[in-house]
PDB file of C-alpha atoms in Angstrom:
ATOM      1  CA  GLN V   1       0.136  -0.072   0.009  1.00 89.00           C
ATOM      2  CA  VAL V   2       3.117   2.357   1.081  1.00 97.00           C
ATOM      3  CA  GLN V   3       6.671   1.681   0.555  1.00 97.00           C
ATOM      4  CA  LEU V   4       9.741   3.820   1.565  1.00 98.00           C
ATOM      5  CA  VAL V   5      12.833   3.144  -0.236  1.00 97.00           C
ATOM      6  CA  GLU V   6      15.871   4.411   0.876  1.00 96.00           C
ATOM      7  CA  SER V   7      19.429   4.920  -1.195  1.00 96.00           C
ATOM      8  CA  GLY V   8      22.975   6.674  -0.907  1.00 97.00           C
ATOM      9  CA  GLY V   9      24.387   4.079   1.610  1.00 95.00           C
ATOM     10  CA  GLY V  10      27.770   3.100   1.402  1.00 97.00           C
ATOM     11  CA  LEU V  11      31.389   3.089   2.357  1.00 98.00           C
ATOM     12  CA  VAL V  12      32.825   6.013   3.352  1.00 98.00           C
ATOM     13  CA  GLN V  13      36.509   7.152   5.978  1.00 98.00           C
ATOM     14  CA  PRO V  14      36.279   8.803   8.653  1.00 98.00           C
ATOM     15  CA  GLY V  15      35.221  12.713   8.279  1.00 98.00           C
ATOM     16  CA  GLY V  16      34.106  12.000   5.198  1.00 98.00           C
ATOM     17  CA  SER V  17      30.031  12.627   3.885  1.00 98.00           C
ATOM     18  CA  LEU V  18      27.145  11.063   2.398  1.00 98.00           C
ATOM     19  CA  ARG V  19      23.424  11.543   0.982  1.00 98.00           C
ATOM     20  CA  LEU V  20      20.594   9.086   1.792  1.00 98.00           C
ATOM     21  CA  SER V  21      17.436   9.630   0.015  1.00 98.00           C
ATOM     22  CA  CYS V  22      14.160   7.796   1.097  1.00 98.00           C
ATOM     23  CA  ALA V  23      11.370   7.889  -1.179  1.00 98.00           C
ATOM     24  CA  ALA V  24       7.375   7.218  -0.233  1.00 98.00           C
ATOM     25  CA  SER V  25       5.041   5.886  -2.668  1.00 97.00           C
ATOM     26  CA  GLY V  26       1.718   4.259  -3.160  1.00 97.00           C
ATOM     27  CA  ARG V  27      -1.730   5.184  -2.203  1.00 96.00           C
ATOM     28  CA  ILE V  28      -0.522   8.428  -0.259  1.00 97.00           C
ATOM     29  CA  PHE V  29      -2.917  11.236   0.339  1.00 96.00           C
ATOM     30  CA  ARG V  30      -0.658  12.866   2.956  1.00 96.00           C
ATOM     31  CA  ILE V  31       2.936  12.484   5.101  1.00 97.00           C
ATOM     32  CA  ASN V  32       2.962  14.175   8.417  1.00 96.00           C
ATOM     33  CA  ASP V  33       7.075  13.855   9.739  1.00 97.00           C
ATOM     34  CA  MET V  34       9.320  12.095   8.155  1.00 98.00           C
ATOM     35  CA  GLY V  35      12.869  11.088   9.503  1.00 98.00           C
ATOM     36  CA  TRP V  36      15.423   8.405  10.459  1.00 98.00           C
ATOM     37  CA  TYR V  37      16.671   5.536  12.894  1.00 98.00           C
ATOM     38  CA  ARG V  38      19.895   3.924  12.853  1.00 98.00           C
ATOM     39  CA  GLN V  39      20.591   0.698  13.853  1.00 98.00           C
ATOM     40  CA  ALA V  40      24.543  -0.403  14.975  1.00 97.00           C
ATOM     41  CA  PRO V  41      25.592  -4.108  15.139  1.00 92.00           C
ATOM     42  CA  GLY V  42      24.329  -5.537  18.882  1.00 94.00           C
ATOM     43  CA  LYS V  43      22.448  -2.042  19.225  1.00 96.00           C
ATOM     44  CA  GLN V  44      19.194  -1.303  19.788  1.00 97.00           C
ATOM     45  CA  ARG V  45      17.478   0.982  17.196  1.00 97.00           C
ATOM     46  CA  GLU V  46      17.940   4.550  17.745  1.00 98.00           C
ATOM     47  CA  TRP V  47      16.449   7.576  16.292  1.00 98.00           C
ATOM     48  CA  VAL V  48      18.506  10.092  14.653  1.00 98.00           C
ATOM     49  CA  VAL V  49      16.631  12.922  13.279  1.00 98.00           C
ATOM     50  CA  GLY V  50      12.816  13.893  12.216  1.00 98.00           C
ATOM     51  CA  ILE V  51      11.246  16.579   9.947  1.00 98.00           C
ATOM     52  CA  GLY V  52       7.819  17.478  10.131  1.00 96.00           C
ATOM     53  CA  SER V  53       4.829  18.693   7.095  1.00 92.00           C
ATOM     54  CA  ILE V  54       6.194  22.145   7.548  1.00 91.00           C
ATOM     55  CA  GLY V  55       9.780  21.728   7.518  1.00 91.00           C
ATOM     56  CA  SER V  56      10.444  21.679  11.533  1.00 96.00           C
ATOM     57  CA  THR V  57      13.270  19.313  12.597  1.00 98.00           C
ATOM     58  CA  ASN V  58      14.640  17.674  15.528  1.00 98.00           C
ATOM     59  CA  TYR V  59      18.053  16.172  15.672  1.00 98.00           C
ATOM     60  CA  ALA V  60      19.623  13.340  18.470  1.00 98.00           C
ATOM     61  CA  ASP V  61      22.558  15.400  20.113  1.00 98.00           C
ATOM     62  CA  SER V  62      25.055  12.813  18.971  1.00 97.00           C
ATOM     63  CA  VAL V  63      24.502  14.341  15.172  1.00 98.00           C
ATOM     64  CA  LYS V  64      23.688  17.817  15.786  1.00 98.00           C
ATOM     65  CA  GLY V  65      25.717  19.971  13.278  1.00 98.00           C
ATOM     66  CA  ARG V  66      26.956  17.156  11.427  1.00 98.00           C
ATOM     67  CA  PHE V  67      23.790  15.845   9.929  1.00 98.00           C
ATOM     68  CA  THR V  68      21.203  17.619   7.970  1.00 98.00           C
ATOM     69  CA  ILE V  69      17.911  16.781   6.805  1.00 98.00           C
ATOM     70  CA  SER V  70      15.155  17.894   4.445  1.00 97.00           C
ATOM     71  CA  ARG V  71      11.905  17.017   2.235  1.00 97.00           C
ATOM     72  CA  ASP V  72      10.685  17.270  -0.923  1.00 96.00           C
ATOM     73  CA  ASN V  73       7.157  16.936  -0.036  1.00 95.00           C
ATOM     74  CA  ALA V  74       6.326  16.814  -4.256  1.00 95.00           C
ATOM     75  CA  LYS V  75       8.447  13.878  -4.546  1.00 97.00           C
ATOM     76  CA  ASN V  76       7.419  12.443  -1.232  1.00 97.00           C
ATOM     77  CA  THR V  77      10.880  12.167  -0.689  1.00 97.00           C
ATOM     78  CA  VAL V  78      13.154  12.722   2.750  1.00 98.00           C
ATOM     79  CA  TYR V  79      17.052  13.343   2.617  1.00 98.00           C
ATOM     80  CA  LEU V  80      19.703  13.317   5.092  1.00 98.00           C
ATOM     81  CA  GLN V  81      22.856  14.765   4.263  1.00 98.00           C
ATOM     82  CA  MET V  82      25.726  13.005   6.557  1.00 98.00           C
ATOM     83  CA  ASN V  83      29.261  15.308   7.054  1.00 98.00           C
ATOM     84  CA  SER V  84      31.737  14.725   9.388  1.00 98.00           C
ATOM     85  CA  LEU V  85      31.208  11.362   9.552  1.00 98.00           C
ATOM     86  CA  LYS V  86      32.315   9.074  12.193  1.00 98.00           C
ATOM     87  CA  PRO V  87      33.486   5.429  12.662  1.00 97.00           C
ATOM     88  CA  GLU V  88      30.168   5.245  15.665  1.00 97.00           C
ATOM     89  CA  ASP V  89      27.681   6.420  12.704  1.00 98.00           C
ATOM     90  CA  THR V  90      28.103   3.058  11.262  1.00 98.00           C
ATOM     91  CA  ALA V  91      25.017   1.305  11.030  1.00 98.00           C
ATOM     92  CA  VAL V  92      22.603   0.675   9.099  1.00 98.00           C
ATOM     93  CA  TYR V  93      19.795   3.471   8.415  1.00 98.00           C
ATOM     94  CA  TYR V  94      15.863   3.118   8.487  1.00 98.00           C
ATOM     95  CA  CYS V  95      13.633   6.146   7.154  1.00 98.00           C
ATOM     96  CA  TYR V  96      10.478   6.183   8.585  1.00 98.00           C
ATOM     97  CA  ALA V  97       7.217   7.957   7.622  1.00 98.00           C
ATOM     98  CA  GLY V  98       3.257   8.887   9.226  1.00 98.00           C
ATOM     99  CA  VAL V  99       0.969   8.679   6.591  1.00 97.00           C
ATOM    100  CA  LEU V 100      -2.421   9.253   5.882  1.00 97.00           C
ATOM    101  CA  THR V 101      -3.810   7.382   2.996  1.00 97.00           C
ATOM    102  CA  VAL V 102      -6.549   8.225   0.013  1.00 96.00           C
ATOM    103  CA  GLU V 103      -8.408   5.227   2.395  1.00 96.00           C
ATOM    104  CA  GLY V 104      -8.302   7.155   5.214  1.00 95.00           C
ATOM    105  CA  ARG V 105      -5.809   4.912   6.951  1.00 95.00           C
ATOM    106  CA  ARG V 106      -3.234   6.668   8.943  1.00 96.00           C
ATOM    107  CA  GLY V 107       0.151   4.260   9.863  1.00 96.00           C
ATOM    108  CA  ASP V 108       3.481   4.341  10.523  1.00 96.00           C
ATOM    109  CA  TYR V 109       5.710   2.972   7.337  1.00 97.00           C
ATOM    110  CA  TRP V 110       9.347   1.677   7.062  1.00 98.00           C
ATOM    111  CA  GLY V 111      12.093   1.424   4.336  1.00 98.00           C
ATOM    112  CA  ARG V 112      14.080  -1.666   4.418  1.00 97.00           C
ATOM    113  CA  GLY V 113      17.587   0.193   5.341  1.00 97.00           C
ATOM    114  CA  THR V 114      20.427   1.395   3.752  1.00 97.00           C
ATOM    115  CA  GLN V 115      23.910   0.400   5.271  1.00 98.00           C
ATOM    116  CA  VAL V 116      26.312   2.963   6.032  1.00 98.00           C
ATOM    117  CA  THR V 117      29.986   2.160   7.113  1.00 98.00           C
ATOM    118  CA  VAL V 118      32.674   4.610   8.168  1.00 98.00           C
ATOM    119  CA  SER V 119      36.126   3.138   8.371  1.00 97.00           C
ATOM    120  CA  SER V 120      39.232   3.370   6.800  1.00 95.00           C
TER     121      SER V 120
END
């Protein structure tokens, strides 16, 4: 009904940058909040950043000043620009979206994740 597909992950050296994208598709009437979680090996999934429908943002302290979230409502897409990457940013990154479908159903939807590895 609603699908989220992430892209842009990969291997980068410490101090480098990556840009993640997440495109939502399907029977979408409106997307409210969007954002990203991540899960490092052996750790619980943690919230990273969120963005509201009109652009208000919130960041986890661990990424504040290094990561920037943005969205293109016309494309139902959210982006995550990650700069000054550290080895501790290594994780699978999952995007999420709070969606109101054309059938009037509200729900949270998740992508399958994209791997980000920060290593020299």
